[in-house]
């Protein structure tokens, strides 16, 4: 494949992405925005934190994605007694029965995969949560002075129950910032819930076809980097991210309700996510619609709200919506 794809190659890839959507839709009813954000994270080469109450199909969604992509898939159920070695791997002592010599051999853990489902990440202590930091950022695992590289693509999807706080360990800001998107899974509509009940209580389950390979994902991730972002759109994204910081020149909603704003990584994430969404929709240039669709998933976990926001019930999404109103897209975007 050439660095600059032809129109035929672009059309084939866009058709492939649409088949991927349809494959996921055979097991997942509704949740179009959630599926789109998940695919945006995948194409942008980032990781996703999925939030929602139990029973909304978060684990099924990730498992379905793994089946449709024909990727190596591992699931780790995070618990209070989970140790870093349970995720990264450990050294085992082996004996050569012929010579009697013994040596240590590294036994890779479940993080050595393409798609890692970190189920209920906030159930495990910070020491184990931190074990994922290097893997998520560098795509490597260091153990006993040796660095082991992970296979590509490498994609971490972590689930988080935002309601139950008993026996949980809140994720530190440094780890939250490693997630490209914070995806919120809401309740289905009445018609969607009826379809879910019919699908999941019948005799047979839905078959999810394999429509893409790991090499296809890596190629698409390279294409995402080539999607165009105009100067006006770039300036707007920079202004939005900087406006989340409570400074004298910040909008009133930020000064009143935000204690700590988003850093430059938020701008990087928003640009990459917008590029990925543009490609997902068959475009080679990002638009203001991409920014409006992804501003909340990119920024909501990167700002720290004030006590006034908690007291008045002001959510991060509400702050971001007010910020988008206070800083509308310029005509050149």
Tab-separated table of N, CA and C in Angstrom, residues 74 85-92 105-113 141 148 150:
chain	number	residue	atom	x	y	z
A	74	UNK	N	-8.110	-10.508	25.175
A	74	UNK	CA	-8.008	-10.979	26.553
A	74	UNK	C	-8.888	-10.106	27.444
A	85	UNK	N	1.733	-8.297	38.443
A	85	UNK	CA	2.222	-9.459	37.698
A	85	UNK	C	1.083	-10.260	37.077
A	86	UNK	N	-0.132	-10.144	37.644
A	86	UNK	CA	-1.282	-10.834	37.069
A	86	UNK	C	-1.676	-10.238	35.728
A	87	UNK	N	-1.233	-9.017	35.467
A	87	UNK	CA	-1.541	-8.352	34.204
A	87	UNK	C	-0.351	-8.388	33.247
A	88	UNK	N	0.822	-8.014	33.777
A	88	UNK	CA	2.001	-7.869	32.922
A	88	UNK	C	2.686	-9.188	32.634
A	89	UNK	N	2.684	-10.094	33.601
A	89	UNK	CA	3.408	-11.352	33.463
A	89	UNK	C	4.442	-11.493	34.565
A	90	UNK	N	5.112	-12.609	34.579
A	90	UNK	CA	6.109	-12.866	35.622
A	90	UNK	C	7.171	-13.821	35.091
A	91	UNK	N	8.240	-13.986	35.863
A	91	UNK	CA	9.285	-14.925	35.482
A	91	UNK	C	9.049	-16.259	36.181
A	92	UNK	N	9.210	-17.328	35.434
A	92	UNK	CA	9.064	-18.674	35.984
A	92	UNK	C	10.406	-19.388	35.869
A	105	UNK	N	12.485	-17.719	32.839
A	105	UNK	CA	11.862	-17.363	31.558
A	105	UNK	C	10.658	-16.472	31.827
A	106	UNK	N	10.553	-15.391	31.051
A	106	UNK	CA	9.429	-14.467	31.225
A	106	UNK	C	8.171	-15.086	30.645
A	107	UNK	N	7.141	-15.151	31.469
A	107	UNK	CA	5.834	-15.655	31.045
A	107	UNK	C	4.904	-14.468	30.834
A	108	UNK	N	4.572	-14.121	29.579
A	108	UNK	CA	3.753	-12.925	29.331
A	108	UNK	C	2.376	-13.035	29.985
A	109	UNK	N	1.873	-11.892	30.454
A	109	UNK	CA	0.550	-11.831	31.041
A	109	UNK	C	-0.501	-11.472	30.012
A	110	UNK	N	-1.738	-11.273	30.434
A	110	UNK	CA	-2.837	-11.003	29.494
A	110	UNK	C	-2.711	-9.676	28.752
A	111	UNK	N	-1.823	-8.764	29.214
A	111	UNK	CA	-1.657	-7.503	28.501
A	111	UNK	C	-1.019	-7.715	27.131
A	112	UNK	N	-0.388	-8.861	26.925
A	112	UNK	CA	0.218	-9.165	25.625
A	112	UNK	C	-0.871	-9.685	24.690
A	113	UNK	N	-1.611	-8.755	24.136
A	113	UNK	CA	-2.724	-9.063	23.259
A	113	UNK	C	-2.969	-7.861	22.367
A	141	UNK	N	6.290	-3.348	27.904
A	141	UNK	CA	6.258	-3.810	29.285
A	141	UNK	C	7.695	-4.032	29.724
A	148	UNK	N	9.819	-5.466	26.860
A	148	UNK	CA	9.107	-6.339	25.925
A	148	UNK	C	8.085	-5.497	25.163
A	150	UNK	N	4.793	-4.795	22.878
A	150	UNK	CA	3.480	-5.384	22.653
A	150	UNK	C	3.169	-5.437	21.164
